[in-house]
Coordinates of C-alpha atoms and ligand atoms in Angstrom, one line a residue:
X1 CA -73.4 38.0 45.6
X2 CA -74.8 40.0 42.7
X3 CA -77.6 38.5 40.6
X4 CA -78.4 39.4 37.1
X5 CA -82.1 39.6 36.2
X6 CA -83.3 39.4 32.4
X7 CA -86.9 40.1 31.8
X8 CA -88.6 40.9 28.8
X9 CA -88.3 44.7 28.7
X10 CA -91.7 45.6 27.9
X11 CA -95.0 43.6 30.0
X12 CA -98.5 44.9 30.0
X13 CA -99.9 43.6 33.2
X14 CA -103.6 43.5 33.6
X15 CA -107.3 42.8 31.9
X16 CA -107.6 43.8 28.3
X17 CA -103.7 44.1 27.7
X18 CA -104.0 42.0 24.6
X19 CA -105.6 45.7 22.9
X20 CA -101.9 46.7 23.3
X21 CA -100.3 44.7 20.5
X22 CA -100.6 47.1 18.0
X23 CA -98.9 49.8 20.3
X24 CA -96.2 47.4 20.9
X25 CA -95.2 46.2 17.5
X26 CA -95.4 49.9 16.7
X27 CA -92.5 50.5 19.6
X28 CA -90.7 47.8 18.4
X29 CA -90.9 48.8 14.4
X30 CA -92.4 45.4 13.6
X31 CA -94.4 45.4 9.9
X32 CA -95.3 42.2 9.2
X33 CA -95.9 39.7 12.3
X34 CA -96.3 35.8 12.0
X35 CA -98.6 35.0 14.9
X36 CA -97.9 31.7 16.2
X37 CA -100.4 29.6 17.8
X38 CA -102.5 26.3 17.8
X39 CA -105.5 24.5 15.9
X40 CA -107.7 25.0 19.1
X41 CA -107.1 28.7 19.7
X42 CA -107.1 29.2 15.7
X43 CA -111.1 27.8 15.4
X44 CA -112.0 29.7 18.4
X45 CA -112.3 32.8 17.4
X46 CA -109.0 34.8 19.4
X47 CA -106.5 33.9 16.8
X48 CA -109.1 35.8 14.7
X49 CA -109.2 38.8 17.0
X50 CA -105.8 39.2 17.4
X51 CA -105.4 38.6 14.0
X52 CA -108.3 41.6 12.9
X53 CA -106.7 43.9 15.6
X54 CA -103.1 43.8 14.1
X55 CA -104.7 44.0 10.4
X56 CA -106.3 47.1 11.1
X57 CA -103.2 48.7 12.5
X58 CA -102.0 48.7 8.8
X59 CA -99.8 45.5 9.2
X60 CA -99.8 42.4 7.6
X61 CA -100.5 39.8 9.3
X62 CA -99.7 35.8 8.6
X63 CA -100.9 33.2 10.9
X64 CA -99.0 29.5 11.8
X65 CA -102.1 27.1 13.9
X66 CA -99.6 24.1 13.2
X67 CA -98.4 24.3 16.8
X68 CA -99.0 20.9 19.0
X69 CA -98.1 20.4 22.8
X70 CA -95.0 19.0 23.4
X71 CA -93.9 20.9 20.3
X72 CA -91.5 19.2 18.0
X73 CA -88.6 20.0 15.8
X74 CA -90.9 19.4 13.1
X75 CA -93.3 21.7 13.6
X76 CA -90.6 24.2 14.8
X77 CA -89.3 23.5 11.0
X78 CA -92.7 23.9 9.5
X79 CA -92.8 27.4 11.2
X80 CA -89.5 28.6 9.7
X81 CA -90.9 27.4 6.3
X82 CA -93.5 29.7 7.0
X83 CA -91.9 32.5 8.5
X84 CA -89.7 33.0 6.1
X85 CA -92.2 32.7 3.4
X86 CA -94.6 35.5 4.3
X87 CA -91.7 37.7 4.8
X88 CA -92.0 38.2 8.3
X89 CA -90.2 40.2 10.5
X90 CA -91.4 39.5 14.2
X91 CA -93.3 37.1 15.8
X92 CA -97.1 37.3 18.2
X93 CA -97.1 34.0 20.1
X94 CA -100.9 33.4 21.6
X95 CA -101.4 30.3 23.3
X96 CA -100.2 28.1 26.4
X97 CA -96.3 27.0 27.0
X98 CA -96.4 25.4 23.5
X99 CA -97.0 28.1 21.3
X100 CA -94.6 30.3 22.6
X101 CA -92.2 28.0 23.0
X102 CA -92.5 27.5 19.5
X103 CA -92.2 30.8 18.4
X104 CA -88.8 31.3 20.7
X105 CA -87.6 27.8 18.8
X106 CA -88.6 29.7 15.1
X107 CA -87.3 32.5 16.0
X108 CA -83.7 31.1 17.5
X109 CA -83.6 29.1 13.9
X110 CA -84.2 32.2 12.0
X111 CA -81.6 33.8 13.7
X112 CA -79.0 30.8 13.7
X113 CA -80.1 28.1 11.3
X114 CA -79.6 24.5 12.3
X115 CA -81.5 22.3 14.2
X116 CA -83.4 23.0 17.4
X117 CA -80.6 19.9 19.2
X118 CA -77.8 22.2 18.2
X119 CA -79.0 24.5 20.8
X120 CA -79.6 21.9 23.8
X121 CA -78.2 22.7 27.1
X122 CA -75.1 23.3 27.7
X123 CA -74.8 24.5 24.1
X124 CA -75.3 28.1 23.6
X125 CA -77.0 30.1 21.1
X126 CA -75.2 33.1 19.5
X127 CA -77.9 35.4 18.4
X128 CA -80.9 36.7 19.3
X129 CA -83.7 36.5 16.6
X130 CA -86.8 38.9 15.6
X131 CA -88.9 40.8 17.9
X132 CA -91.3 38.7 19.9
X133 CA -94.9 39.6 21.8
X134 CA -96.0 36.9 23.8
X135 CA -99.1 36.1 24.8
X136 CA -100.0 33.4 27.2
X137 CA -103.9 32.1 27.6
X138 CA -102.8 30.0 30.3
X139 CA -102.0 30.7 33.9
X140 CA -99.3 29.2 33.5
X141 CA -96.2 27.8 32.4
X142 CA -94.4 31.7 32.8
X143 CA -92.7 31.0 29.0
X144 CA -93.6 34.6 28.2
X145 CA -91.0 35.8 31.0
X146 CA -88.3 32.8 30.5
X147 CA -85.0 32.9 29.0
X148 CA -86.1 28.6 28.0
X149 CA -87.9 26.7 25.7
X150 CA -88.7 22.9 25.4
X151 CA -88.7 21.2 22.5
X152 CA -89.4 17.5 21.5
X153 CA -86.8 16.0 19.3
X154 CA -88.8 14.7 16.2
X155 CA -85.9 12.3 15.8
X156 CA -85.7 10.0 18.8
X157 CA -88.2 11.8 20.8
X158 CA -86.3 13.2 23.4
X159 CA -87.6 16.3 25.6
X160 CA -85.0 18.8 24.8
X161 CA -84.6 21.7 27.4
X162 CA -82.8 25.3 25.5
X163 CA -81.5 27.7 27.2
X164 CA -80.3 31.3 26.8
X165 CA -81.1 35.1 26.9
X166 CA -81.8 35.1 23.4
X167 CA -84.8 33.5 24.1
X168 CA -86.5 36.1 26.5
X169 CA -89.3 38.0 24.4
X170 CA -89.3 41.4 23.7
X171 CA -92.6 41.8 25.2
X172 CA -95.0 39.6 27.1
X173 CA -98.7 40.5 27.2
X174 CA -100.2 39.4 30.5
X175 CA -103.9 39.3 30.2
X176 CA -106.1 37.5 32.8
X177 CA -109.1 37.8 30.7
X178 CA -107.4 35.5 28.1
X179 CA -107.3 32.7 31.1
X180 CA -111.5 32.8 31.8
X181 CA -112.3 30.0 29.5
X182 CA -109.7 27.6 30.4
X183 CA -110.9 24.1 31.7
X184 CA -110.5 22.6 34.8
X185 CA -108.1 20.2 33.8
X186 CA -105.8 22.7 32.1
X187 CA -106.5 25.4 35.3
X188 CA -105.0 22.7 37.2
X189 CA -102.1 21.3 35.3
X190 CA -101.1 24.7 34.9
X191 CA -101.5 26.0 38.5
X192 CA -99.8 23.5 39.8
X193 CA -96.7 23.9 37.3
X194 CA -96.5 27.5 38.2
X195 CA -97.1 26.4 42.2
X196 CA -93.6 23.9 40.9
X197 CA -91.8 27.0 39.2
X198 CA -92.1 29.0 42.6
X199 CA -91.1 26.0 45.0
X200 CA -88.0 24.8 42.6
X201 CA -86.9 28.5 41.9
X202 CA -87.1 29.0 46.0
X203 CA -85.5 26.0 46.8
X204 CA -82.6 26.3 43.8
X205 CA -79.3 26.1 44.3
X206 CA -79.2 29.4 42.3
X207 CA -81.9 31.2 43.6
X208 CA -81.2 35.2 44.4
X209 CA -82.7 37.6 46.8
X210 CA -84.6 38.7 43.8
X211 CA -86.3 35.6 42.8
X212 CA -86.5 34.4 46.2
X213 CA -89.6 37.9 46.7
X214 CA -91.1 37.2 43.8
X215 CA -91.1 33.0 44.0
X216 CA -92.4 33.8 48.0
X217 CA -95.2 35.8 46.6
X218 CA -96.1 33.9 43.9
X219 CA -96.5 30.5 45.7
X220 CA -98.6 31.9 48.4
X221 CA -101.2 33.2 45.9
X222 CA -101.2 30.0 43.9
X223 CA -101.8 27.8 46.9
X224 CA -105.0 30.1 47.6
X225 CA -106.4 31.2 44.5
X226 CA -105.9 27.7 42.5
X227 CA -108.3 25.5 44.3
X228 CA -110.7 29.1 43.7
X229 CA -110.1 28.9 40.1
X230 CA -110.4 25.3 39.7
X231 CA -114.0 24.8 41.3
X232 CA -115.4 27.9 40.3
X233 CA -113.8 29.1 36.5
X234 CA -115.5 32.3 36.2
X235 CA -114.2 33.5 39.5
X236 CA -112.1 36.7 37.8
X237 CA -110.0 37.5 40.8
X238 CA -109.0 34.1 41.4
X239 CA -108.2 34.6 37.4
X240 CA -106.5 37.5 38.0
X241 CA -104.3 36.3 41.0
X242 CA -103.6 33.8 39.1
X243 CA -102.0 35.1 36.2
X244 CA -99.9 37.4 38.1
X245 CA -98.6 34.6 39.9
X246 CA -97.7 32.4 37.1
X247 CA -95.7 35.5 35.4
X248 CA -94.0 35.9 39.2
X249 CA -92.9 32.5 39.0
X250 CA -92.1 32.4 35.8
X251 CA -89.6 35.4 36.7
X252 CA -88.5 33.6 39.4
X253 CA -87.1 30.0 37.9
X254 CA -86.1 32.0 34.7
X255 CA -83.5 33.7 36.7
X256 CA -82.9 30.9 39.4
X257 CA -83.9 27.7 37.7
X258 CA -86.0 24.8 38.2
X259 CA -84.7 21.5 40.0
X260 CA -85.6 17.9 40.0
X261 CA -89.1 17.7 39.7
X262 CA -88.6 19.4 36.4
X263 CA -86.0 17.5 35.7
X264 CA -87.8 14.1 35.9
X265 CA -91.3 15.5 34.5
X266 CA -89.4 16.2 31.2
X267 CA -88.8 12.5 30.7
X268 CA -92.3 11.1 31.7
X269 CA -94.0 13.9 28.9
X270 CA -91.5 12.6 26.2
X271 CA -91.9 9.0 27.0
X272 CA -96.2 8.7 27.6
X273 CA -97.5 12.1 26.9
X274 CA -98.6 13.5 29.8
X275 CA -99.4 17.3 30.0
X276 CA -96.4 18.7 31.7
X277 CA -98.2 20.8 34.7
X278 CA -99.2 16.9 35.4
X279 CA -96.4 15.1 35.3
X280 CA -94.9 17.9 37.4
X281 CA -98.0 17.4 40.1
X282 CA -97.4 13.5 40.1
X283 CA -94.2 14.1 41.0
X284 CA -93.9 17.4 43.5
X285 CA -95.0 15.6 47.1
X286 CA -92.8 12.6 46.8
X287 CA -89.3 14.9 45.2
X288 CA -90.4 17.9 47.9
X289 CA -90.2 15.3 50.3
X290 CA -87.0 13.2 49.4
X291 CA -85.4 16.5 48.8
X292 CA -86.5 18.4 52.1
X293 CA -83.2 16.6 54.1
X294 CA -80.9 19.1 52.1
X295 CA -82.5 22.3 53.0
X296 CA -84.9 22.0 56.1
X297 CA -85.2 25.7 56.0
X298 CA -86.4 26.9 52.8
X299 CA -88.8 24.2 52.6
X300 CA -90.5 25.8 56.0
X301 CA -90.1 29.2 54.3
X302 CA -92.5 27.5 51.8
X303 CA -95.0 26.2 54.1
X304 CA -94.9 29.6 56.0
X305 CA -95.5 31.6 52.8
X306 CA -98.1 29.0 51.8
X307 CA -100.2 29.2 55.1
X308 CA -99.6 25.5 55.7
X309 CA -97.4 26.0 58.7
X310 CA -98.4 27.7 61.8
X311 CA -95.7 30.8 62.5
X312 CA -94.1 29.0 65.9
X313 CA -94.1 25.3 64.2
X314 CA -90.0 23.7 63.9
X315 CA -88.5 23.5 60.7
X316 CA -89.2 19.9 60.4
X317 CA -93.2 20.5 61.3
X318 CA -93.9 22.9 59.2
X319 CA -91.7 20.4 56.0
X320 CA -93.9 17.6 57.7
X321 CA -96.7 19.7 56.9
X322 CA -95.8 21.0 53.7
X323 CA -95.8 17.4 52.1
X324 CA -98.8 16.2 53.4
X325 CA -100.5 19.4 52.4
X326 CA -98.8 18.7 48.6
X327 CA -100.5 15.2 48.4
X328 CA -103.9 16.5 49.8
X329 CA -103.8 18.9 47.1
X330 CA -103.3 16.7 44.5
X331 CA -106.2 15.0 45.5
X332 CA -108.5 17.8 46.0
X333 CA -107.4 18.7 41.9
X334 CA -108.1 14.8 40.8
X335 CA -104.0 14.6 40.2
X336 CA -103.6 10.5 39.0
X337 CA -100.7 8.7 39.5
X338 CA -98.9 7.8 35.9
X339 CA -100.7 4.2 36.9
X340 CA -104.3 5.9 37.1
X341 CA -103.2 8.2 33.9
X342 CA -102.9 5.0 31.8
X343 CA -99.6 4.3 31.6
X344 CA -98.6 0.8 30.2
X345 CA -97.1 -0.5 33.7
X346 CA -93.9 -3.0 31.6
X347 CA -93.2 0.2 29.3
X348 CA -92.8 2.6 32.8
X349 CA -90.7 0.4 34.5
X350 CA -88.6 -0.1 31.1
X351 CA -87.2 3.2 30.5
X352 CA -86.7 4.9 34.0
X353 CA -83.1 4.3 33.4
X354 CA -83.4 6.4 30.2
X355 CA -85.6 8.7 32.2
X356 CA -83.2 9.0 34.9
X357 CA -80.3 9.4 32.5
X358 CA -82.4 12.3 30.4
X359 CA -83.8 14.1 33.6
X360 CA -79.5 14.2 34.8
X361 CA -78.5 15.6 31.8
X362 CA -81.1 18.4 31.6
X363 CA -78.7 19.9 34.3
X364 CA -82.1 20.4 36.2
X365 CA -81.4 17.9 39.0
X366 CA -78.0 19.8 39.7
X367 CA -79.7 22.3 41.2
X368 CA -82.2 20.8 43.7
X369 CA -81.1 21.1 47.0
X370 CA -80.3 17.6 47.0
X371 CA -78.8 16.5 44.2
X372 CA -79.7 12.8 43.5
X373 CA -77.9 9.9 41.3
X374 CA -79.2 7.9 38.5
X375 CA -80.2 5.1 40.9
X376 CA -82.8 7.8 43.5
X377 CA -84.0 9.3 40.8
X378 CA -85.3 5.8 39.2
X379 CA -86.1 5.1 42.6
X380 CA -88.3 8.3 43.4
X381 CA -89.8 7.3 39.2
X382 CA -90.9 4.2 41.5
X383 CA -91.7 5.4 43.9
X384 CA -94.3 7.2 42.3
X385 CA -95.8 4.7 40.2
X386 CA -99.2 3.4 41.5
Ligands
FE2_401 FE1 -92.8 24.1 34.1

C-alpha cells in the first residue's frame, strides 16, 4: 500500500511562532494580507498584534472580524466582498476551527467562484486559491494542517463538509502561547475533538502507517495532558502538549479521515448549535462502543496508547476498558448529554432521520470500522439522548 501525505509545506512549531508571519508572507511573496478572524479575538487585543506586526513589515494589512462559529455561506460571502475589495492577495487566518475554515472557504471562492455547496463532498474543487498562514488559538480542531473545511449552508442550514488538497494552507503557525487564555469550556471541547480526530483517523478505514504514528502519539498526550489543561489553565506544558497533539491529529484524520462520530456530530451542530468538540464528546463513548465489534484490535491499540489498558489485558478488556474510561472522562470535563445541553426533547427526536440521512451522506460513516445504516445511526442519536 502506498500513502500519500499532504501537509502544509511550511509549520512553525513552538512558543512565540506567531513573530514568524512576516518571514513567511515574505517567502511566500504575499503584499497585502486579509487576516481573517472573529469579533472576540478582534476586541482582544491579538488581532491588533498580528495586525501591528505585519504593518510594520511594510505590508498592508486589512482585517475581516465578521467570522461566527459554525461559519456560514454568508459570512464566507461577506469575506470575498472584502477580500476582493482591499485588493488582497493572501490570507492570515487567527482564530479557532471557524476562522480558518473561513478563510479556506474565501479563499476556494476566490479561486473558483460559486457557492460554497458547489464544492460539497464528493464534488471537487479545481483550483487552489491565494497563499494562506494559519493560525489556530485553539488546541484544537487541527484545520491549520487539513485538506477540509465546514461550512453551514445559509440556505437550509445544512453542515456542509469540503473537501480537497486545495484547501491545505500554505503555512500553519503552531503557537502554544496563543492557547494560555482559552477557557475551560473551550480547553475541553476542543481536547476532546482533537482526542476524536486521533481515535477516528486510528480506527479509519483509510488510515496509513503514517497516520496511524502520529494519531498513536497524539491520543496518548491528549488523554494525559487534557484533564492538566482543563483544571489548571496556566499549566504551559500541558499547553504545550497540547497543541502539538491537536496539530498531530489533525495530520492524522486529514490524511486518513474521520468516521462516524464526525459524521453524526455534524448534524446535531447544524440542527441545535452545539460547539462541535461537544457534540463530538456526547457522542465518542456510545459510537466507540457500538463500533468496537468491527475492529477489536485497533480499539485495544487505543487503550494501550492511552494508558487505560494494562500491557497483558485481551483485546476485549482493554475495548471494555476503553469505553468506560471515555464516559468517566466526560464526566470528569462536565460533558452534558444533548438533554442536559438544552435541547428541545420533540425537536431531537424529530429530525434524527434528517440527521441520520446528513451524517450518511458526509461520506464520514463510510469509513468507521463499522459502517452503520440510517436506522443505527438514529438509534445510537437515541441512544444518546438523556
Ligand atoms: Fe473535529
Amino acid at each position: 500500500m502506498i500513502a500519500e501525505i499532504q501537509i502544509p509545506p511550511i509549520m512553525k512549531i513552538g512558543g512565540g511562532s506567531l513573530f514568524e508571519v512576516p518571514a513567511i508572507l515574505a517567502r511566500l511573496n504575499c503584499a497585502r494580507p486579509l487576516i481573517v478572524t472573529d469579533p472576540f479575538l478582534a476586541t482582544r487585543g491579538l488581532a491588533g498584534t498580528l495586525e501591528e506586526l505585519i504593518r510594520k513589515s511594510g505590508r498592508a494589512c486589512g482585517v475581516f472580524s465578521e467570522t461566527v462559529a459554525d461559519p456560514t455561506s454568508d459570512v464566507v460571502e461577506a469575506g470575498v466582498r472584502a477580500f476582493a475589495g482591499g485588493n488582497h492577495d493572501s490570507l492570515v487566518s487567527l482564530g479557532g476551527g471557524s476562522p480558518i475554515d473561513t478563510a479556506k472557504a474565501i479563499g476556494m471562492l476566490v479561486a473558483n467562484g460559486g457557492h460554497p455547496r458547489d464544492y460539497k463532498v464528493p464534488n471537487a474543487i479545481p483550483q487552489a486559491g491565494p497563499a494562506h498562514i494559519a493560525i489556530p488559538t485553539t488546541a484544537g480542531t487541527g484545520s491549520e494542517v487539513t485538506r477540509f473545511t465546514v461550512i453551514t449552508d445559509s440556505a437550509g442550514g445544512e453542515k456542509m463538509l469540503i473537501a480537497g488538497s486545495p484547501l491545505t494552507a500554505s503555512a500553519a503557525i503552531v503557537d502554544y502561547e496563543l492557547t494560555l487564555s482559552m477557557p475551560r469550556r473551550l480547553t475541553a471541547d476542543t481536547g476532546t475533538d482533537s482526542l476524536t480526530h486521533a481515535i477516528e483517523a486510528y480506527v479509519s478505514r483509510r488510515a496509513n502507517p503514517f497516520t496511524d504514528r502520529m494519531a498513536l502519539a497524539a491520543m496518548k498526550t491528549i488523554w494525559t495532558e487534557l484533564p492538566r489543561a482543563f483544571h489548571d489553565a496556566g499549566n504551559r506544558a500541558a499547553r504545550e502538549a497540547m497543541m502539538l497533539a491537536a496539530t498531530m491529529a489533525g495530520i492524522a484524520f486529514s490524511n486518513a479521515s474521520v468516521a462516524l462520530v464526525h459524521g453524526m456530530s455534524r448534524p446535531i451542530g447544524a440542527f441545535f448549535h452545539v460547539p462541535h468538540g461537544l457534540s463530538n464528546a456526547m457522542l465518542l463513548p456510545a459510537v466507540t462502543e457500538f463500533s468496537i465489534c468491527a475492529q477489536e484490535e485497533r480499539y485495544a491499540d487505543c487503550a494501550h496508547a492511552m494508558g487505560i489498558a494494562a500491557a497483558n489485558d485481551a483485546n476485549q478488556t482493554a475495548c471494555a476498558k476503553l469505553v468506560e474510561a471515555l464516559y468517566r472522562r466526560n464526566e470528569e470535563l462536565e460533558v452534558p448529554s444533548p438533554k442536559r445541553f438544552g435541547i428541545a426533547e420533540e425537536r431531537y427526536f424529530e429530525v434524527i432521520p434528517v440527521m441520520a440521512a446528513q451524517a450518511l451522506a458526509s461520506g464520514s460513516p463510510q469509513n468507521n470500522p463499522r459502517i452503520p445504516t440510517a436506522e443505527e445511526i438514529a438509534q445510537l442519536y437515541r441512544r444518546v439522548w438523556a
